[in-house]
Coordinates of C-alpha atoms and ligand atoms in Angstrom, one line a residue:
X24 CA 67.3 74.3 108.3
X25 CA 70.6 75.9 107.5
X26 CA 71.9 79.1 109.0
X27 CA 73.1 82.0 106.8
X28 CA 75.6 84.2 108.6
X29 CA 73.9 87.3 110.1
X30 CA 70.4 85.9 109.5
X31 CA 68.2 85.1 112.4
X32 CA 65.9 82.2 111.6
X33 CA 62.7 81.6 113.6
X34 CA 61.7 78.0 113.9
X35 CA 58.3 76.9 115.0
X36 CA 58.6 75.8 118.7
X37 CA 57.2 72.4 117.9
X38 CA 59.6 71.9 115.1
X39 CA 62.5 73.0 117.3
X40 CA 61.5 70.4 119.9
X41 CA 61.5 67.7 117.2
X42 CA 65.0 68.9 116.0
X43 CA 66.2 69.0 119.6
X44 CA 65.0 65.5 120.3
X45 CA 66.7 64.2 117.1
X46 CA 70.0 65.8 118.3
X47 CA 69.6 64.2 121.7
X48 CA 69.0 60.8 120.0
X49 CA 72.3 61.3 118.1
X50 CA 74.1 61.6 121.4
X51 CA 72.3 58.6 122.8
X52 CA 73.2 56.5 119.7
X53 CA 76.8 57.6 120.2
X54 CA 76.9 56.1 123.7
X55 CA 75.3 58.6 126.1
X56 CA 72.7 57.3 128.6
X57 CA 71.0 60.7 128.8
X58 CA 71.3 63.9 126.9
X59 CA 70.0 67.3 128.1
X60 CA 70.1 70.8 126.7
X61 CA 70.8 74.1 128.6
X62 CA 70.4 77.6 127.2
X63 CA 73.8 79.2 126.8
X64 CA 72.7 82.4 128.6
X65 CA 71.5 80.4 131.6
X66 CA 75.1 80.3 132.7
X67 CA 75.3 84.0 133.1
X68 CA 73.5 83.9 136.5
X69 CA 76.0 81.5 138.0
X70 CA 79.5 82.0 136.6
X71 CA 81.6 85.1 135.7
X72 CA 82.7 86.0 132.2
X73 CA 85.4 83.7 131.0
X74 CA 83.4 80.7 132.1
X75 CA 80.4 81.1 129.9
X76 CA 79.6 79.2 126.7
X77 CA 79.9 82.4 124.6
X78 CA 83.4 83.0 125.9
X79 CA 84.4 79.9 123.9
X80 CA 82.0 80.2 121.0
X81 CA 80.7 83.7 120.3
X82 CA 77.0 83.6 119.5
X83 CA 76.5 80.4 121.5
X84 CA 72.9 79.6 122.0
X85 CA 72.8 76.1 123.5
X86 CA 74.8 73.6 125.4
X87 CA 74.0 69.9 124.7
X88 CA 75.1 67.9 127.7
X89 CA 75.9 64.2 127.3
X90 CA 75.8 61.9 130.4
X91 CA 77.1 58.4 130.8
X92 CA 77.3 55.9 133.6
X93 CA 81.0 55.2 134.1
X94 CA 81.6 52.0 136.0
X95 CA 79.3 49.0 135.2
X96 CA 77.1 47.4 137.8
X97 CA 79.6 44.6 138.2
X98 CA 82.4 47.0 138.9
X99 CA 80.4 48.6 141.7
X100 CA 79.9 45.1 143.2
X101 CA 83.5 44.0 142.9
X102 CA 84.9 42.8 146.3
X103 CA 88.2 44.4 145.3
X104 CA 87.6 48.0 146.3
X105 CA 90.5 49.2 144.1
X106 CA 89.1 47.7 140.9
X107 CA 87.5 51.0 139.9
X108 CA 90.7 52.8 140.4
X109 CA 92.6 50.7 138.0
X110 CA 90.0 50.2 135.2
X111 CA 89.8 53.3 133.1
X112 CA 86.5 54.8 132.0
X113 CA 85.6 54.7 128.3
X114 CA 84.8 58.4 128.1
X115 CA 81.7 57.7 126.1
X116 CA 80.2 61.0 127.1
X117 CA 83.2 62.8 125.4
X118 CA 82.8 60.8 122.2
X119 CA 79.1 61.4 122.2
X120 CA 79.6 65.2 122.6
X121 CA 81.9 65.4 119.6
X122 CA 79.5 63.3 117.6
X123 CA 76.7 65.7 118.5
X124 CA 78.8 68.7 117.6
X125 CA 79.7 67.3 114.2
X126 CA 76.1 66.3 113.5
X127 CA 74.9 69.9 114.3
X128 CA 77.5 71.4 112.0
X129 CA 77.0 68.9 109.1
X130 CA 73.2 68.5 109.3
X131 CA 72.1 72.0 110.4
X132 CA 74.9 74.2 109.4
X133 CA 75.5 75.9 112.8
X134 CA 78.8 76.1 114.6
X135 CA 79.3 73.5 117.3
X136 CA 82.3 72.4 119.4
X137 CA 83.2 70.2 122.3
X138 CA 83.0 72.2 125.6
X139 CA 86.4 72.7 127.3
X140 CA 85.9 70.8 130.6
X141 CA 89.3 70.1 131.9
X142 CA 91.0 72.7 134.2
X143 CA 94.0 74.3 132.7
X144 CA 95.2 75.6 136.0
X145 CA 93.9 75.1 139.6
X146 CA 90.6 73.2 139.9
X147 CA 88.3 75.6 138.1
X148 CA 87.3 74.2 134.6
X149 CA 86.9 76.6 131.7
X150 CA 83.3 75.5 131.5
X151 CA 81.8 73.6 134.4
X152 CA 80.2 70.3 133.4
X153 CA 78.6 70.1 136.8
X154 CA 76.8 73.4 136.2
X155 CA 76.0 72.4 132.6
X156 CA 74.4 69.2 133.9
X157 CA 72.3 71.0 136.5
X158 CA 71.1 73.6 133.9
X159 CA 70.3 70.8 131.4
X160 CA 68.0 69.2 134.0
X161 CA 70.2 66.1 134.4
X162 CA 70.7 66.3 138.2
X163 CA 71.4 68.4 141.3
X164 CA 74.4 68.9 143.5
X165 CA 74.8 66.5 146.4
X166 CA 76.5 66.6 149.8
X167 CA 79.0 64.1 148.6
X168 CA 81.8 66.2 147.0
X169 CA 79.2 68.3 145.2
X170 CA 78.8 65.4 142.8
X171 CA 75.8 65.8 140.5
X172 CA 73.2 63.1 141.2
X173 CA 70.7 62.1 138.6
X174 CA 67.5 60.9 140.3
X175 CA 67.4 57.7 138.3
X176 CA 71.1 56.8 137.8
X177 CA 72.9 58.6 140.7
X178 CA 76.5 59.3 139.7
X179 CA 77.0 60.1 136.1
X180 CA 79.8 61.6 133.9
X181 CA 79.3 64.6 131.8
X182 CA 80.6 66.2 128.6
X183 CA 79.0 68.8 126.4
X184 CA 78.9 70.5 123.0
X185 CA 78.4 74.2 122.7
X186 CA 76.5 75.4 119.6
X187 CA 75.2 78.6 118.0
X188 CA 72.1 76.7 117.2
X189 CA 69.0 77.5 119.2
X190 CA 67.5 74.4 120.7
X191 CA 64.7 73.7 123.2
X192 CA 66.3 73.8 126.6
X193 CA 65.4 71.4 129.4
X194 CA 64.2 72.6 132.7
X195 CA 66.3 72.3 135.8
X196 CA 65.0 69.6 138.2
X197 CA 62.5 71.1 140.6
X198 CA 63.5 68.9 143.5
X199 CA 66.9 68.2 144.9
X200 CA 68.0 64.6 144.5
X201 CA 70.1 64.8 147.6
X202 CA 69.4 64.0 150.4
X203 CA 67.5 60.8 149.6
X204 CA 64.6 60.0 151.9
X205 CA 66.6 57.1 153.5
X206 CA 69.5 59.5 154.1
X207 CA 67.1 62.0 155.9
X208 CA 65.9 59.2 158.1
X209 CA 69.5 58.1 158.9
X210 CA 70.4 61.8 159.6
X211 CA 67.5 62.1 162.0
X212 CA 68.6 59.1 163.9
X213 CA 72.4 59.4 163.8
X214 CA 73.1 63.0 162.8
X215 CA 74.8 61.9 159.6
X216 CA 74.0 60.5 156.1
X217 CA 75.7 57.5 154.5
X218 CA 78.3 59.7 152.6
X219 CA 79.0 61.8 155.7
X220 CA 79.5 58.6 157.7
X221 CA 82.2 57.2 155.3
X222 CA 84.1 60.4 155.0
X223 CA 83.3 62.6 158.1
X224 CA 85.0 66.0 158.1
X225 CA 85.5 65.9 161.9
X226 CA 87.4 62.6 161.7
X227 CA 89.8 63.3 159.0
X228 CA 87.3 63.1 156.1
X229 CA 85.9 65.6 153.7
X230 CA 82.1 65.9 154.2
X231 CA 79.7 67.5 156.7
X232 CA 76.2 68.9 156.4
X233 CA 73.1 69.9 158.3
X234 CA 69.6 68.9 157.2
X235 CA 66.3 70.3 158.3
X236 CA 62.9 69.3 157.1
X237 CA 64.5 67.0 154.5
X238 CA 66.5 69.9 153.0
X239 CA 70.2 70.6 153.2
X240 CA 70.7 73.8 155.2
X241 CA 74.5 73.8 155.2
X242 CA 77.2 71.7 153.7
X243 CA 80.9 71.5 153.9
X244 CA 83.2 69.8 151.4
X245 CA 87.0 69.8 151.9
X246 CA 87.9 69.7 148.2
X247 CA 91.7 69.9 148.8
X248 CA 91.7 67.0 151.2
X249 CA 89.4 65.0 148.8
X250 CA 91.7 65.6 145.9
X251 CA 94.7 64.2 147.8
X252 CA 92.7 61.0 148.2
X253 CA 90.7 60.8 145.1
X254 CA 93.2 62.1 142.5
X255 CA 96.6 60.6 143.0
X256 CA 97.1 59.4 139.5
X257 CA 97.1 61.3 136.2
X258 CA 98.4 64.9 135.9
X259 CA 98.2 65.7 139.6
X260 CA 100.0 62.6 140.7
X261 CA 102.7 63.1 138.1
X262 CA 103.3 66.7 139.3
X263 CA 103.6 65.4 142.8
X264 CA 106.1 62.8 141.8
X265 CA 108.2 65.2 139.7
X266 CA 108.3 67.5 142.8
X267 CA 109.6 64.6 144.9
X268 CA 112.1 63.6 142.2
X269 CA 113.6 67.1 142.1
X270 CA 114.3 66.8 145.8
X271 CA 116.2 63.5 145.6
X272 CA 119.9 63.7 145.2
X273 CA 120.7 60.0 145.2
X274 CA 120.7 58.4 141.7
X275 CA 119.6 55.0 143.0
X276 CA 116.7 56.5 145.0
X277 CA 115.6 58.5 141.9
X278 CA 115.7 55.4 139.8
X279 CA 113.7 53.5 142.4
X280 CA 110.9 56.2 142.1
X281 CA 111.0 56.3 138.3
X282 CA 110.6 52.6 138.0
X283 CA 108.0 52.3 140.8
X284 CA 104.4 51.1 140.2
X285 CA 103.0 54.5 141.1
X286 CA 105.2 56.3 138.6
X287 CA 104.2 53.8 135.9
X288 CA 100.5 54.2 136.7
X289 CA 100.8 57.9 136.5
X290 CA 102.5 57.8 133.1
X291 CA 100.0 55.2 131.9
X292 CA 97.0 57.4 133.0
X293 CA 98.5 60.5 131.4
X294 CA 99.4 58.8 128.2
X295 CA 96.4 56.6 127.6
X296 CA 94.0 57.5 130.4
X297 CA 94.1 53.8 131.2
X298 CA 93.7 54.5 134.9
X299 CA 90.6 55.8 136.3
X300 CA 90.5 59.6 136.8
X301 CA 89.1 59.2 140.3
X302 CA 90.6 56.8 142.9
X303 CA 87.9 57.1 145.6
X304 CA 84.3 56.1 145.1
X305 CA 83.4 55.5 148.8
X306 CA 80.9 58.3 149.2
X307 CA 79.1 57.2 146.0
X308 CA 79.4 53.5 146.9
X309 CA 77.1 54.1 149.9
X310 CA 74.8 56.6 148.2
X311 CA 71.3 55.1 147.8
X312 CA 70.5 57.2 144.7
X313 CA 70.4 54.9 141.6
X314 CA 71.8 52.0 143.6
X315 CA 68.8 49.8 143.0
X316 CA 69.8 49.8 139.3
X317 CA 73.1 48.1 140.2
X318 CA 71.4 44.9 141.2
X319 CA 71.5 42.4 138.3
X320 CA 71.4 38.6 138.1
Ligands
SF4_407 S1 85.6 60.9 146.9 FE1 86.4 59.9 148.7 S2 87.7 61.4 149.8 FE2 86.4 62.5 148.4 S3 84.5 63.0 149.5 FE3 84.1 61.1 148.6 S4 84.6 59.5 150.1 FE4 85.6 61.5 150.7
SF4_408 S1 74.4 59.4 150.5 FE1 72.5 60.6 150.7 S2 73.2 62.5 151.5 FE2 75.0 61.5 150.6 S3 75.1 62.2 148.5 FE3 73.9 60.3 148.5 S4 71.8 61.1 148.7 FE4 73.1 62.7 149.3

């Protein structure tokens, strides 16, 4: 099926599903663990103009969302808590999303591109990968830093391709993944869930929530505080260090900072993304969702 400009093609729903599944398989073959599809206009209900797929690709019909696991099971089990800070991710989901985009263009003749996911200013990304994942049925928001939890795998990492090709969209999950049943039981006994217990807002942490009848009735996440703990390397960390540098008059002191391990790590993470993007996994380390999968021989 090849698109001719200005021509609207109708594809039999059954055929469209087969084509959609084939495109998902391309993403999985390229390294994704899961691939879901969201309709481009589904974003309109949740985000303002400027943050919708069609703002980046006029005529956008679909968003193909690629999800990968990030740290391996062994990394989660390492007795060295900092291991996951200093081992970079492989960004498989990003590779997978560009492979999908190229496949759509070359095989089906529709326009397709990687979705812009990294914030260019502040913390708001051009297109939210969290929203994309929710709309593509890959997970739901959690109490822990609003991280999207997949019911099978828990924490995942997302990238997406936007395309003018109409595909069969997935449904959003009907049930919230968070809070897990064991978290509800803990909340009923102790007034907190595992993630709230490791990072309690009222004791200098970032998380708080109330749960009634197994559902979240309110939640609080101190994003600014979290980012000072979880994102100290990379672009943010580098900006912080440049700010410090500009305030140092003494040449020896400046040199000490420039040759420090932290400065080197920042440059390394910016230049090669060697360092992990996130430096705090504690709320996810205690989260039961998907944890059973991390037990291997
Ligand atoms: S990533 Fe770390 S600092 Fe941020 S909410 Fe989770 S435990 Fe707290
Ligand atoms: S620990 Fe429980 S409450 Fe916290 S994010 Fe995971 S499932 Fe949700």
